[in-house]
């Protein structure tokens, strides 16, 4: 059986149904192109695309944009040498790129959360009605410090931003991967009666400052900022499993990328 780009995308869209509007569109290639090999990435970086091309990949599924803005708009970048070189690589290879952002977050449960909880071995902690709310069993003793160590180990993170007492006991905590925004972070931290909130990224003048003020007022709260990529990348393993299950004859590769910036 010949498998096309459209057939793979249909499987990814099926759990949700058609969304409109959405940023999840084909960024390059053709829907009727044959697919023999798929690469799943968090970000379609220049190096990841080159690696996919060298592996003979026909379709890249990426969670985040290819062209440095949420809508993948390229007009404003026309003539920019970095944009033009990346576009030339994609077009020259004839590779198809599909962004899977809105759909995977609409899976029930959220596909990124599912993959991250599995990677972190926190599946048993998740609230059955709210997957982002985590409660360890009473016989487990956790502090902000121990959770930082766990995140570093499981996600291969060298460093991260932390606000609050590292020795604060954590009875219940929240996990909000990606960049859900300061208002959501702040409302979640207070309304869920949690000790700790773990997020991907913040506007530093929003969430960080709220937590600073809360701590200075004597509230026992803490914040961990892992960085956007590390907070979601392992979640795309959910997509790897989905495609492999739907099309066992397809080769499906997961390509991880180093961080764009490093703490030194």
C-alpha positions as a Python dict, from the first residue, in 0.01 Angstrom:
ca = {
    (1, 'X'): (0, 0, 0),
    (2, 'X'): (128, 346, -90),
    (3, 'X'): (113, 584, 207),
    (4, 'X'): (78, 952, 129),
    (5, 'X'): (135, 1267, 331),
    (6, 'X'): (-242, 1317, 344),
    (7, 'X'): (-293, 971, 494),
    (8, 'X'): (-45, 1039, 774),
    (9, 'X'): (-199, 1379, 845),
    (10, 'X'): (-549, 1229, 850),
    (11, 'X'): (-438, 1001, 1132),
    (12, 'X'): (-295, 1292, 1331),
    (13, 'X'): (-608, 1502, 1282),
    (14, 'X'): (-858, 1218, 1341),
    (15, 'X'): (-873, 1237, 1725),
    (16, 'X'): (-984, 1601, 1711),
    (17, 'X'): (-1156, 1656, 1378),
    (18, 'X'): (-1088, 1949, 1148),
    (19, 'X'): (-984, 2271, 1325),
    (20, 'X'): (-1039, 2616, 1181),
    (21, 'X'): (-846, 2837, 1213),
    (22, 'X'): (-522, 2656, 1295),
    (23, 'X'): (-148, 2695, 1245),
    (24, 'X'): (-131, 2321, 1176),
    (25, 'X'): (-86, 2326, 800),
    (26, 'X'): (152, 2181, 544),
    (27, 'X'): (445, 2422, 527),
    (28, 'X'): (615, 2256, 230),
    (29, 'X'): (567, 1962, -3),
    (30, 'X'): (255, 1797, -143),
    (31, 'X'): (-33, 1616, 23),
    (32, 'X'): (-29, 1344, -243),
    (33, 'X'): (345, 1276, -208),
    (34, 'X'): (442, 922, -110),
    (35, 'X'): (583, 873, 240),
    (36, 'X'): (825, 597, 326),
    (37, 'X'): (1006, 760, 616),
    (38, 'X'): (890, 1016, 875),
    (39, 'X'): (1086, 1234, 1116),
    (40, 'X'): (921, 1381, 1426),
    (41, 'X'): (1084, 1688, 1580),
    (42, 'X'): (1006, 1956, 1834),
    (43, 'X'): (1151, 2224, 1607),
    (44, 'X'): (1234, 2200, 1237),
    (45, 'X'): (1579, 2355, 1274),
    (46, 'X'): (1819, 2384, 982),
    (47, 'X'): (2034, 2102, 1123),
    (48, 'X'): (1733, 1879, 1196),
    (49, 'X'): (1609, 1926, 839),
    (50, 'X'): (1955, 1845, 699),
    (51, 'X'): (1967, 1534, 915),
    (52, 'X'): (1621, 1430, 797),
    (53, 'X'): (1722, 1477, 435),
    (54, 'X'): (2035, 1266, 488),
    (55, 'X'): (1818, 993, 642),
    (56, 'X'): (1591, 991, 338),
    (57, 'X'): (1290, 1131, 523),
    (58, 'X'): (988, 1228, 313),
    (59, 'X'): (781, 1398, 585),
    (60, 'X'): (882, 1602, 889),
    (61, 'X'): (625, 1654, 1165),
    (62, 'X'): (725, 1953, 1380),
    (63, 'X'): (559, 2094, 1689),
    (64, 'X'): (686, 2450, 1656),
    (65, 'X'): (724, 2686, 1358),
    (66, 'X'): (981, 2646, 1084),
    (67, 'X'): (1017, 3017, 1005),
    (68, 'X'): (1055, 3191, 1342),
    (69, 'X'): (698, 3312, 1392),
    (70, 'X'): (373, 3148, 1500),
    (71, 'X'): (205, 3167, 1159),
    (72, 'X'): (519, 3068, 962),
    (73, 'X'): (483, 3387, 760),
    (74, 'X'): (782, 3440, 533),
    (75, 'X'): (715, 3765, 350),
    (76, 'X'): (880, 3978, 619),
    (77, 'X'): (1191, 3759, 593),
    (78, 'X'): (1224, 3779, 215),
    (79, 'X'): (1588, 3839, 127),
    (80, 'X'): (1710, 3749, 476),
    (81, 'X'): (2003, 3510, 416),
    (82, 'X'): (1914, 3272, 701),
    (83, 'X'): (1553, 3240, 586),
    (84, 'X'): (1651, 3203, 220),
    (85, 'X'): (1910, 2934, 291),
    (86, 'X'): (1666, 2735, 503),
    (87, 'X'): (1391, 2767, 243),
    (88, 'X'): (1633, 2661, -32),
    (89, 'X'): (1726, 2348, 165),
    (90, 'X'): (1361, 2253, 209),
    (91, 'X'): (1260, 2323, -149),
    (92, 'X'): (1571, 2162, -294),
    (93, 'X'): (1510, 1842, -97),
    (94, 'X'): (1141, 1833, -188),
    (95, 'X'): (1064, 1735, 169),
    (96, 'X'): (717, 1783, 321),
    (97, 'X'): (687, 1963, 656),
    (98, 'X'): (369, 1963, 863),
    (99, 'X'): (324, 2155, 1183),
    (100, 'X'): (141, 1965, 1457),
    (101, 'X'): (73, 2208, 1737),
    (102, 'X'): (-297, 2276, 1788),
    (103, 'X'): (-415, 1921, 1720),
    (104, 'X'): (-174, 1743, 1953),
    (105, 'X'): (-269, 1979, 2236),
    (106, 'X'): (-638, 1904, 2169),
    (107, 'X'): (-598, 1528, 2204),
    (108, 'X'): (-775, 1387, 2509),
    (109, 'X'): (-561, 1373, 2707),
    (110, 'X'): (-325, 1636, 2564),
    (111, 'X'): (-59, 1452, 2363),
    (112, 'X'): (229, 1669, 2480),
    (113, 'X'): (131, 1628, 2846),
    (114, 'X'): (99, 1252, 2795),
    (115, 'X'): (447, 1221, 2649),
    (116, 'X'): (604, 1447, 2910),
    (117, 'X'): (445, 1263, 3203),
    (118, 'X'): (567, 934, 3060),
    (119, 'X'): (920, 1069, 3017),
    (120, 'X'): (918, 1209, 3372),
    (121, 'X'): (760, 892, 3516),
    (122, 'X'): (485, 1104, 3672),
    (123, 'X'): (186, 937, 3508),
    (124, 'X'): (60, 802, 3842),
    (125, 'X'): (67, 1155, 3992),
    (126, 'X'): (-172, 1309, 3737),
    (127, 'X'): (-526, 1403, 3832),
    (128, 'X'): (-771, 1198, 3624),
    (129, 'X'): (-973, 1508, 3536),
    (130, 'X'): (-685, 1757, 3505),
    (131, 'X'): (-365, 1602, 3373),
    (132, 'X'): (-157, 1910, 3460),
    (133, 'X'): (-231, 1879, 3834),
    (134, 'X'): (8, 1637, 4003),
    (135, 'X'): (-14, 1485, 4350),
    (136, 'X'): (255, 1241, 4468),
    (137, 'X'): (146, 974, 4717),
    (138, 'X'): (180, 1073, 5085),
    (139, 'X'): (465, 829, 5145),
    (140, 'X'): (687, 1011, 4892),
    (141, 'X'): (873, 1313, 5024),
    (142, 'X'): (943, 1581, 4761),
    (143, 'X'): (1101, 1924, 4781),
    (144, 'X'): (1163, 2186, 4516),
    (145, 'X'): (1527, 2077, 4522),
    (146, 'X'): (1448, 1708, 4463),
    (147, 'X'): (1209, 1792, 4178),
    (148, 'X'): (1474, 2012, 4015),
    (149, 'X'): (1717, 1719, 4032),
    (150, 'X'): (1457, 1486, 3883),
    (151, 'X'): (1385, 1724, 3594),
    (152, 'X'): (1755, 1766, 3522),
    (153, 'X'): (1806, 1390, 3515),
    (154, 'X'): (1502, 1291, 3310),
    (155, 'X'): (1514, 1579, 3060),
    (156, 'X'): (1893, 1618, 3039),
    (157, 'X'): (1884, 1980, 3154),
    (158, 'X'): (2203, 2138, 3287),
    (159, 'X'): (2035, 2436, 3453),
    (160, 'X'): (1700, 2609, 3492),
    (161, 'X'): (1547, 2913, 3663),
    (162, 'X'): (1398, 2859, 4010),
    (163, 'X'): (1215, 3096, 4244),
    (164, 'X'): (1140, 3004, 4604),
    (165, 'X'): (1284, 2795, 4885),
    (166, 'X'): (1462, 2491, 4743),
    (167, 'X'): (1380, 2299, 5060),
    (168, 'X'): (1008, 2376, 5045),
    (169, 'X'): (808, 2056, 5080),
    (170, 'X'): (595, 1994, 4772),
    (171, 'X'): (263, 1823, 4840),
    (172, 'X'): (103, 1908, 4509),
    (173, 'X'): (233, 2080, 4200),
    (174, 'X'): (135, 2189, 3852),
    (175, 'X'): (300, 2117, 3517),
    (176, 'X'): (232, 2366, 3236),
    (177, 'X'): (467, 2290, 2944),
    (178, 'X'): (539, 2543, 2673),
    (179, 'X'): (436, 2908, 2695),
    (180, 'X'): (80, 2928, 2824),
    (181, 'X'): (127, 3286, 2943),
    (182, 'X'): (147, 3486, 3263),
    (183, 'X'): (-225, 3514, 3330),
    (184, 'X'): (-273, 3138, 3306),
    (185, 'X'): (36, 3070, 3519),
    (186, 'X'): (-72, 3313, 3790),
    (187, 'X'): (-433, 3196, 3803),
    (188, 'X'): (-326, 2832, 3804),
    (189, 'X'): (-70, 2877, 4081),
    (190, 'X'): (-328, 3028, 4314),
    (191, 'X'): (-653, 2856, 4219),
    (192, 'X'): (-520, 2498, 4237),
    (193, 'X'): (-373, 2526, 4589),
    (194, 'X'): (-32, 2404, 4475),
    (195, 'X'): (310, 2457, 4627),
    (196, 'X'): (506, 2458, 4303),
    (197, 'X'): (444, 2543, 3939),
    (198, 'X'): (666, 2403, 3663),
    (199, 'X'): (648, 2589, 3331),
    (200, 'X'): (831, 2593, 3001),
    (201, 'X'): (888, 2965, 2961),
    (202, 'X'): (765, 3294, 3102),
    (203, 'X'): (762, 3663, 3030),
    (204, 'X'): (995, 3746, 3316),
    (205, 'X'): (799, 4057, 3411),
    (206, 'X'): (478, 3854, 3458),
    (207, 'X'): (494, 3510, 3625),
    (208, 'X'): (838, 3556, 3779),
    (209, 'X'): (745, 3885, 3944),
    (210, 'X'): (416, 3751, 4076),
    (211, 'X'): (597, 3459, 4239),
    (212, 'X'): (862, 3694, 4378),
    (213, 'X'): (595, 3908, 4542),
    (214, 'X'): (409, 3602, 4675),
    (215, 'X'): (727, 3471, 4838),
    (216, 'X'): (814, 3811, 4985),
    (217, 'X'): (463, 3827, 5137),
    (218, 'X'): (523, 3496, 5313),
    (219, 'X'): (330, 3262, 5084),
    (220, 'X'): (491, 2918, 5044),
    (221, 'X'): (511, 2909, 4665),
    (222, 'X'): (781, 2815, 4415),
    (223, 'X'): (838, 2829, 4041),
    (224, 'X'): (1058, 2623, 3809),
    (225, 'X'): (1121, 2741, 3452),
    (226, 'X'): (1270, 2457, 3248),
    (227, 'X'): (1285, 2631, 2911),
    (228, 'X'): (1028, 2586, 2635),
    (229, 'X'): (1196, 2310, 2437),
    (230, 'X'): (1275, 2082, 2728),
    (231, 'X'): (924, 2124, 2865),
    (232, 'X'): (760, 1984, 2549),
    (233, 'X'): (1009, 1798, 2331),
    (234, 'X'): (956, 1454, 2484),
    (235, 'X'): (583, 1506, 2438),
    (236, 'X'): (631, 1456, 2065),
    (237, 'X'): (714, 1091, 2136),
    (238, 'X'): (335, 1053, 2157),
    (239, 'X'): (326, 1134, 1785),
    (240, 'X'): (601, 883, 1709),
    (241, 'X'): (396, 609, 1874),
    (242, 'X'): (77, 715, 1694),
    (243, 'X'): (232, 706, 1347),
    (244, 'X'): (411, 377, 1410),
    (245, 'X'): (91, 218, 1534),
    (246, 'X'): (-115, 345, 1240),
    (247, 'X'): (144, 258, 973),
    (248, 'X'): (378, -21, 1090),
    (249, 'X'): (556, -28, 754),
    (250, 'X'): (668, 333, 785),
    (251, 'X'): (1007, 414, 932),
    (252, 'X'): (954, 680, 1198),
    (253, 'X'): (1253, 862, 1349),
    (254, 'X'): (1256, 1101, 1644),
    (255, 'X'): (1518, 1374, 1598),
    (256, 'X'): (1606, 1564, 1914),
    (257, 'X'): (1785, 1898, 1890),
    (258, 'X'): (2035, 2066, 2122),
    (259, 'X'): (1911, 2380, 2290),
    (260, 'X'): (1932, 2700, 2088),
    (261, 'X'): (2089, 2883, 2384),
    (262, 'X'): (2297, 2756, 2674),
    (263, 'X'): (2346, 2881, 3030),
    (264, 'X'): (2719, 2933, 3083),
}
